[in-house]
Amino acid sequence: MFKTRLLSGIVLMAITIALMVYGGYPLFFVITLISVIGLYELYRAVGMEKTMPAFIGYISSIVIDVLILNNGFEELIMWLIATLMVLMACYVIAYPKYNSEQMTMLLFGLIYVTVMLSFVFKVRFAQNGILLVWFIYIGSWGSDTCAYCVGKLIGKHKMPSKLSPNKTIEGCVGGVAGAALIGLIFALVFFKHGQIIWQLPIIGAVSAVISQIGDLTASAIKRNHNIKDYGNLIPGHGGILDRFDSVIFTAPIVFYLIKYMLL
C-alpha cells in the first residue's frame, strides 16, 4: 500500500510540475477535466452521478470554467442563476424522484469544486504566476507534509474536532510554520533585492490554515454520507476530491492574497 501510494504520488507530482510550468490551455483543460471528475465523485456521494440533473451540472461546470478563463464574471452570475432554474425545473418535474438535499448538492458542487478549483489557472495566468502558483501547493500539500512530520515527532495534544482523531495541535502548528518557512525560502531564492520577502511567508501560513479547513470539509461530507473515499482514481490516495480537497480551498485564498498583497 505504501509503495503504491508513493509511486502514484510521484507520478501526480510530476504531472503537476509539468502543467504548472507549461501553463496555458493544457493546464486549463486539465483543471476543467479534474473539476468534472470531482463533481462526479461528489454527486455519487448523494446518488446523483448518472442522473439528468447531474449531466446538467457537468455541462455547467465546463461553461463556468470557460467564463472564468475569459473574465466573464457578470455572465458567470447569470449562468449560475440559469443553472439553478434548470435544476429546479428538473426537481419539480421529476418530483418526488429527487430530494432537496440532492438538488442542493448539485449547485453546491459547482461552487465548491468548479469555481474554487478554477483559481489554480487564475493564479498561474497572473503576473509571476509561474512562481506564485506553487503557493497553492505549499499551503496544501507542503503544509500537510510538515504537519505529518511534526505530529509524528512531537505531537501529544489531540485536535478537539471529531473529524481528525489522529491529528494533533502540534502537527497543525507545524504545518502552518512549515508553510511559512517554505514561503520565506522561496522568496529568498526566487525574488531578489528584498522584494516581497515578508509577504510570501504570510501567504504560505494563511493558505496552510485554510488548507486544514478544506481537508476537514471533505472529511465531514464523507462522514455524513458514510463513505471512506470519494473514489479510487488515484491508487493509494482515493479519488480526485481526496487528493485535491485542500487545493480547492487554498487556490482562491492564494489568488486573493496575491492580488491584494503583491499586485
mmCIF file of C-alpha atoms in Angstrom:
data_model
loop_
_atom_site.group_PDB
_atom_site.id
_atom_site.type_symbol
_atom_site.label_atom_id
_atom_site.label_comp_id
_atom_site.label_asym_id
_atom_site.label_seq_id
_atom_site.Cartn_x
_atom_site.Cartn_y
_atom_site.Cartn_z
ATOM 1 C CA MET A 1 0.000 0.000 0.000
ATOM 2 C CA PHE A 2 2.779 2.450 0.911
ATOM 3 C CA LYS A 3 4.664 1.653 -2.296
ATOM 4 C CA THR A 4 1.535 2.186 -4.393
ATOM 5 C CA ARG A 5 0.795 5.464 -2.630
ATOM 6 C CA LEU A 6 4.384 6.637 -3.059
ATOM 7 C CA LEU A 7 4.563 5.777 -6.763
ATOM 8 C CA SER A 8 1.216 7.364 -7.591
ATOM 9 C CA GLY A 9 2.233 10.408 -5.540
ATOM 10 C CA ILE A 10 5.438 10.760 -7.574
ATOM 11 C CA VAL A 11 3.518 10.484 -10.850
ATOM 12 C CA LEU A 12 0.943 13.013 -9.647
ATOM 13 C CA MET A 13 3.675 15.443 -8.617
ATOM 14 C CA ALA A 14 5.487 15.045 -11.957
ATOM 15 C CA ILE A 15 2.272 15.802 -13.869
ATOM 16 C CA THR A 16 1.561 18.781 -11.593
ATOM 17 C CA ILE A 17 5.034 20.236 -12.112
ATOM 18 C CA ALA A 18 4.804 19.837 -15.886
ATOM 19 C CA LEU A 19 1.383 21.508 -16.034
ATOM 20 C CA MET A 20 2.297 24.394 -13.737
ATOM 21 C CA VAL A 21 5.493 25.117 -15.660
ATOM 22 C CA TYR A 22 3.884 24.897 -19.097
ATOM 23 C CA GLY A 23 0.603 26.578 -18.117
ATOM 24 C CA GLY A 24 -1.611 27.759 -20.957
ATOM 25 C CA TYR A 25 -4.518 25.796 -22.368
ATOM 26 C CA PRO A 26 -3.186 22.361 -21.288
ATOM 27 C CA LEU A 27 -3.468 23.497 -17.647
ATOM 28 C CA PHE A 28 -6.935 24.941 -18.263
ATOM 29 C CA PHE A 29 -8.187 21.738 -19.917
ATOM 30 C CA VAL A 30 -6.787 19.501 -17.153
ATOM 31 C CA ILE A 31 -8.303 21.640 -14.377
ATOM 32 C CA THR A 32 -11.640 21.584 -16.236
ATOM 33 C CA LEU A 33 -11.441 17.782 -16.511
ATOM 34 C CA ILE A 34 -10.491 17.451 -12.836
ATOM 35 C CA SER A 35 -13.487 19.617 -11.915
ATOM 36 C CA VAL A 36 -15.900 17.396 -13.850
ATOM 37 C CA ILE A 37 -14.440 14.242 -12.273
ATOM 38 C CA GLY A 38 -14.604 15.874 -8.843
ATOM 39 C CA LEU A 39 -18.250 16.743 -9.443
ATOM 40 C CA TYR A 40 -18.943 13.145 -10.438
ATOM 41 C CA GLU A 41 -17.411 11.937 -7.148
ATOM 42 C CA LEU A 42 -19.375 14.480 -5.114
ATOM 43 C CA TYR A 43 -22.651 13.694 -6.885
ATOM 44 C CA ARG A 44 -22.030 9.980 -6.361
ATOM 45 C CA ALA A 45 -21.980 10.609 -2.602
ATOM 46 C CA VAL A 46 -25.672 11.548 -2.834
ATOM 47 C CA GLY A 47 -26.597 9.004 -5.507
ATOM 48 C CA MET A 48 -26.985 11.531 -8.324
ATOM 49 C CA GLU A 49 -23.932 10.934 -10.532
ATOM 50 C CA LYS A 50 -25.792 9.392 -13.514
ATOM 51 C CA THR A 51 -28.984 11.443 -13.460
ATOM 52 C CA MET A 52 -30.120 14.146 -15.871
ATOM 53 C CA PRO A 53 -29.628 16.933 -13.276
ATOM 54 C CA ALA A 54 -26.049 15.694 -12.772
ATOM 55 C CA PHE A 55 -25.326 15.903 -16.518
ATOM 56 C CA ILE A 56 -26.615 19.459 -16.433
ATOM 57 C CA GLY A 57 -24.098 20.053 -13.653
ATOM 58 C CA TYR A 58 -21.227 18.600 -15.710
ATOM 59 C CA ILE A 59 -22.060 20.771 -18.715
ATOM 60 C CA SER A 60 -22.494 23.817 -16.496
ATOM 61 C CA SER A 61 -19.072 23.140 -14.928
ATOM 62 C CA ILE A 62 -17.345 23.330 -18.323
ATOM 63 C CA VAL A 63 -19.165 26.552 -19.217
ATOM 64 C CA ILE A 64 -18.247 28.071 -15.844
ATOM 65 C CA ASP A 65 -14.534 27.398 -16.403
ATOM 66 C CA VAL A 66 -14.702 28.987 -19.872
ATOM 67 C CA LEU A 67 -16.408 32.076 -18.433
ATOM 68 C CA ILE A 68 -13.839 32.379 -15.637
ATOM 69 C CA LEU A 69 -10.978 31.950 -18.113
ATOM 70 C CA ASN A 70 -12.338 34.888 -20.108
ATOM 71 C CA ASN A 71 -13.098 37.028 -17.016
ATOM 72 C CA GLY A 72 -16.811 36.854 -17.726
ATOM 73 C CA PHE A 73 -17.846 37.322 -14.113
ATOM 74 C CA GLU A 74 -21.143 39.075 -14.868
ATOM 75 C CA GLU A 75 -22.017 36.267 -17.274
ATOM 76 C CA LEU A 76 -20.929 33.769 -14.597
ATOM 77 C CA ILE A 77 -23.587 35.028 -12.173
ATOM 78 C CA MET A 78 -26.177 34.885 -14.930
ATOM 79 C CA TRP A 79 -25.130 31.320 -15.825
ATOM 80 C CA LEU A 80 -25.305 30.148 -12.199
ATOM 81 C CA ILE A 81 -28.810 31.583 -11.864
ATOM 82 C CA ALA A 82 -29.847 29.912 -15.126
ATOM 83 C CA THR A 83 -28.350 26.600 -13.952
ATOM 84 C CA LEU A 84 -30.264 26.854 -10.672
ATOM 85 C CA MET A 85 -33.510 27.474 -12.538
ATOM 86 C CA VAL A 86 -32.976 24.489 -14.835
ATOM 87 C CA LEU A 87 -32.109 22.249 -11.881
ATOM 88 C CA MET A 88 -35.223 23.390 -10.012
ATOM 89 C CA ALA A 89 -37.286 22.645 -13.123
ATOM 90 C CA CYS A 90 -35.876 19.102 -13.124
ATOM 91 C CA TYR A 91 -36.666 18.877 -9.410
ATOM 92 C CA VAL A 92 -40.327 19.782 -9.718
ATOM 93 C CA ILE A 93 -40.968 17.895 -12.978
ATOM 94 C CA ALA A 94 -39.494 14.659 -11.609
ATOM 95 C CA TYR A 95 -40.879 15.123 -8.065
ATOM 96 C CA PRO A 96 -40.620 13.130 -5.809
ATOM 97 C CA LYS A 97 -37.738 11.305 -7.547
ATOM 98 C CA TYR A 98 -35.088 13.623 -6.051
ATOM 99 C CA ASN A 99 -34.943 15.211 -2.620
ATOM 100 C CA SER A 100 -33.906 18.750 -1.694
ATOM 101 C CA GLU A 101 -30.514 17.666 -0.295
ATOM 102 C CA GLN A 102 -29.574 16.033 -3.597
ATOM 103 C CA MET A 103 -30.553 19.095 -5.617
ATOM 104 C CA THR A 104 -28.707 21.395 -3.228
ATOM 105 C CA MET A 105 -25.560 19.305 -3.614
ATOM 106 C CA LEU A 106 -25.708 19.746 -7.404
ATOM 107 C CA LEU A 107 -25.399 23.526 -7.203
ATOM 108 C CA PHE A 108 -23.101 23.434 -4.171
ATOM 109 C CA GLY A 109 -20.691 21.264 -6.154
ATOM 110 C CA LEU A 110 -20.383 23.852 -8.896
ATOM 111 C CA ILE A 111 -19.168 26.417 -6.374
ATOM 112 C CA TYR A 112 -17.190 24.057 -4.137
ATOM 113 C CA VAL A 113 -15.415 22.168 -6.910
ATOM 114 C CA THR A 114 -15.555 24.051 -10.206
ATOM 115 C CA VAL A 115 -15.370 27.709 -9.194
ATOM 116 C CA MET A 116 -12.812 27.208 -6.424
ATOM 117 C CA LEU A 117 -10.538 24.909 -8.459
ATOM 118 C CA SER A 118 -10.588 27.400 -11.346
ATOM 119 C CA PHE A 119 -8.370 29.669 -9.257
ATOM 120 C CA VAL A 120 -5.483 27.290 -9.981
ATOM 121 C CA PHE A 121 -5.295 28.523 -13.563
ATOM 122 C CA LYS A 122 -6.242 32.057 -12.474
ATOM 123 C CA VAL A 123 -3.148 32.191 -10.263
ATOM 124 C CA ARG A 124 -0.966 30.598 -12.951
ATOM 125 C CA PHE A 125 -2.088 33.184 -15.523
ATOM 126 C CA ALA A 126 -1.405 36.123 -13.164
ATOM 127 C CA GLN A 127 1.782 38.193 -13.113
ATOM 128 C CA ASN A 128 4.681 35.978 -11.903
ATOM 129 C CA GLY A 129 2.153 33.149 -11.886
ATOM 130 C CA ILE A 130 4.742 30.563 -12.900
ATOM 131 C CA LEU A 131 6.321 31.114 -9.469
ATOM 132 C CA LEU A 132 3.389 32.155 -7.296
ATOM 133 C CA VAL A 133 1.158 29.234 -8.336
ATOM 134 C CA TRP A 134 3.308 26.972 -6.168
ATOM 135 C CA PHE A 135 1.911 28.610 -3.041
ATOM 136 C CA ILE A 136 -1.331 26.744 -3.714
ATOM 137 C CA TYR A 137 0.612 23.514 -3.210
ATOM 138 C CA ILE A 138 2.873 24.855 -0.475
ATOM 139 C CA GLY A 139 -0.266 25.713 1.505
ATOM 140 C CA SER A 140 -1.946 22.375 0.809
ATOM 141 C CA TRP A 141 0.461 19.507 0.147
ATOM 142 C CA GLY A 142 3.570 21.175 1.639
ATOM 143 C CA SER A 143 1.912 22.115 4.917
ATOM 144 C CA ASP A 144 0.285 18.679 5.127
ATOM 145 C CA THR A 145 3.693 17.006 4.887
ATOM 146 C CA CYS A 146 5.133 19.336 7.542
ATOM 147 C CA ALA A 147 2.137 18.735 9.804
ATOM 148 C CA TYR A 148 2.506 14.966 9.450
ATOM 149 C CA CYS A 149 6.224 15.037 10.297
ATOM 150 C CA VAL A 150 5.838 17.358 13.292
ATOM 151 C CA GLY A 151 2.819 15.416 14.549
ATOM 152 C CA LYS A 152 4.715 12.129 14.377
ATOM 153 C CA LEU A 153 7.780 13.579 16.123
ATOM 154 C CA ILE A 154 6.323 15.688 18.934
ATOM 155 C CA GLY A 155 2.535 15.521 18.635
ATOM 156 C CA LYS A 156 0.860 14.915 22.004
ATOM 157 C CA HIS A 157 -2.300 17.005 22.196
ATOM 158 C CA LYS A 158 -5.150 15.764 20.033
ATOM 159 C CA MET A 159 -7.283 18.148 17.994
ATOM 160 C CA PRO A 160 -10.750 18.699 19.520
ATOM 161 C CA SER A 161 -12.534 18.006 16.223
ATOM 162 C CA LYS A 162 -14.129 14.553 15.866
ATOM 163 C CA LEU A 163 -13.200 14.675 12.181
ATOM 164 C CA SER A 164 -9.475 14.442 12.910
ATOM 165 C CA PRO A 165 -8.874 11.981 15.773
ATOM 166 C CA ASN A 166 -5.270 11.340 14.693
ATOM 167 C CA LYS A 167 -4.281 14.970 14.169
ATOM 168 C CA THR A 168 -2.509 16.911 16.872
ATOM 169 C CA ILE A 169 -2.304 20.592 17.748
ATOM 170 C CA GLU A 170 1.477 20.406 17.412
ATOM 171 C CA GLY A 171 1.106 18.951 13.932
ATOM 172 C CA CYS A 172 -1.280 21.688 12.824
ATOM 173 C CA VAL A 173 1.018 24.408 14.147
ATOM 174 C CA GLY A 174 3.963 22.669 12.497
ATOM 175 C CA GLY A 175 2.116 22.640 9.186
ATOM 176 C CA VAL A 176 1.478 26.385 9.333
ATOM 177 C CA ALA A 177 5.034 27.161 10.460
ATOM 178 C CA GLY A 178 6.456 24.842 7.792
ATOM 179 C CA ALA A 179 4.471 26.547 5.017
ATOM 180 C CA ALA A 180 5.645 29.955 6.273
ATOM 181 C CA LEU A 181 9.266 28.763 6.283
ATOM 182 C CA ILE A 182 8.961 27.332 2.775
ATOM 183 C CA GLY A 183 7.471 30.672 1.707
ATOM 184 C CA LEU A 184 10.438 32.550 3.155
ATOM 185 C CA ILE A 185 12.953 30.257 1.452
ATOM 186 C CA PHE A 186 11.004 30.592 -1.797
ATOM 187 C CA ALA A 187 11.151 34.392 -1.563
ATOM 188 C CA LEU A 188 14.878 34.433 -0.837
ATOM 189 C CA VAL A 189 15.647 32.101 -3.742
ATOM 190 C CA PHE A 190 13.380 33.470 -6.482
ATOM 191 C CA PHE A 191 12.821 37.132 -5.607
ATOM 192 C CA LYS A 192 15.980 39.237 -5.437
ATOM 193 C CA HIS A 193 16.794 42.525 -3.709
ATOM 194 C CA GLY A 194 14.406 42.002 -0.805
ATOM 195 C CA GLN A 195 11.254 42.009 -2.923
ATOM 196 C CA ILE A 196 8.137 40.597 -1.180
ATOM 197 C CA ILE A 197 10.288 38.839 1.432
ATOM 198 C CA TRP A 198 7.716 39.238 4.201
ATOM 199 C CA GLN A 199 4.549 38.770 2.136
ATOM 200 C CA LEU A 200 5.269 35.260 0.880
ATOM 201 C CA PRO A 201 5.698 33.648 4.327
ATOM 202 C CA ILE A 202 2.346 35.193 5.300
ATOM 203 C CA ILE A 203 0.705 33.799 2.172
ATOM 204 C CA GLY A 204 2.204 30.386 2.973
ATOM 205 C CA ALA A 205 0.965 30.454 6.580
ATOM 206 C CA VAL A 206 -2.557 31.698 5.795
ATOM 207 C CA SER A 207 -3.010 29.203 2.969
ATOM 208 C CA ALA A 208 -1.879 26.414 5.322
ATOM 209 C CA VAL A 209 -4.602 27.342 7.829
ATOM 210 C CA ILE A 210 -7.225 27.427 5.081
ATOM 211 C CA SER A 211 -5.893 24.115 3.752
ATOM 212 C CA GLN A 212 -6.727 22.371 7.016
ATOM 213 C CA ILE A 213 -10.295 23.688 6.831
ATOM 214 C CA GLY A 214 -10.542 22.309 3.300
ATOM 215 C CA ASP A 215 -9.297 18.910 4.393
ATOM 216 C CA LEU A 216 -11.803 18.757 7.249
ATOM 217 C CA THR A 217 -14.644 19.919 4.992
ATOM 218 C CA ALA A 218 -14.089 16.987 2.633
ATOM 219 C CA SER A 219 -13.912 14.632 5.621
ATOM 220 C CA ALA A 220 -17.174 15.982 7.038
ATOM 221 C CA ILE A 221 -19.017 15.398 3.756
ATOM 222 C CA LYS A 222 -17.688 11.825 3.598
ATOM 223 C CA ARG A 223 -18.719 11.170 7.196
ATOM 224 C CA ASN A 224 -22.214 12.493 6.535
ATOM 225 C CA HIS A 225 -22.629 10.044 3.668
ATOM 226 C CA ASN A 226 -20.768 7.089 5.222
ATOM 227 C CA ILE A 227 -18.036 6.768 2.592
ATOM 228 C CA LYS A 228 -14.329 6.210 3.177
ATOM 229 C CA ASP A 229 -13.023 7.706 -0.068
ATOM 230 C CA TYR A 230 -14.607 9.675 -2.874
ATOM 231 C CA GLY A 231 -13.162 7.252 -5.433
ATOM 232 C CA ASN A 232 -10.166 5.133 -6.403
ATOM 233 C CA LEU A 233 -8.880 7.020 -9.442
ATOM 234 C CA ILE A 234 -5.507 7.746 -7.805
ATOM 235 C CA PRO A 235 -4.049 4.472 -6.406
ATOM 236 C CA GLY A 236 -3.320 4.766 -2.707
ATOM 237 C CA HIS A 237 -4.863 8.231 -2.463
ATOM 238 C CA GLY A 238 -8.525 7.718 -3.358
ATOM 239 C CA GLY A 239 -10.409 9.989 -5.712
ATOM 240 C CA ILE A 240 -9.833 13.462 -7.078
ATOM 241 C CA LEU A 241 -11.560 15.093 -4.104
ATOM 242 C CA ASP A 242 -9.500 13.021 -1.657
ATOM 243 C CA ARG A 243 -6.286 14.420 -3.155
ATOM 244 C CA PHE A 244 -7.425 17.935 -4.057
ATOM 245 C CA ASP A 245 -9.650 18.670 -1.041
ATOM 246 C CA SER A 246 -7.172 21.170 0.409
ATOM 247 C CA VAL A 247 -6.179 22.593 -3.004
ATOM 248 C CA ILE A 248 -9.852 23.530 -3.517
ATOM 249 C CA PHE A 249 -9.580 25.883 -0.540
ATOM 250 C CA THR A 250 -6.010 27.149 -0.962
ATOM 251 C CA ALA A 251 -6.359 28.132 -4.647
ATOM 252 C CA PRO A 252 -8.826 31.031 -4.141
ATOM 253 C CA ILE A 253 -7.178 32.281 -0.936
ATOM 254 C CA VAL A 254 -3.752 32.356 -2.620
ATOM 255 C CA PHE A 255 -5.237 34.218 -5.601
ATOM 256 C CA TYR A 256 -6.737 36.953 -3.444
ATOM 257 C CA LEU A 257 -3.716 37.233 -1.147
ATOM 258 C CA ILE A 258 -1.520 37.700 -4.204
ATOM 259 C CA LYS A 259 -3.955 40.218 -5.684
ATOM 260 C CA TYR A 260 -4.116 42.421 -2.605
ATOM 261 C CA MET A 261 -0.604 41.939 -1.186
ATOM 262 C CA LEU A 262 1.609 41.698 -4.255
ATOM 263 C CA LEU A 263 -0.032 43.042 -7.423
#
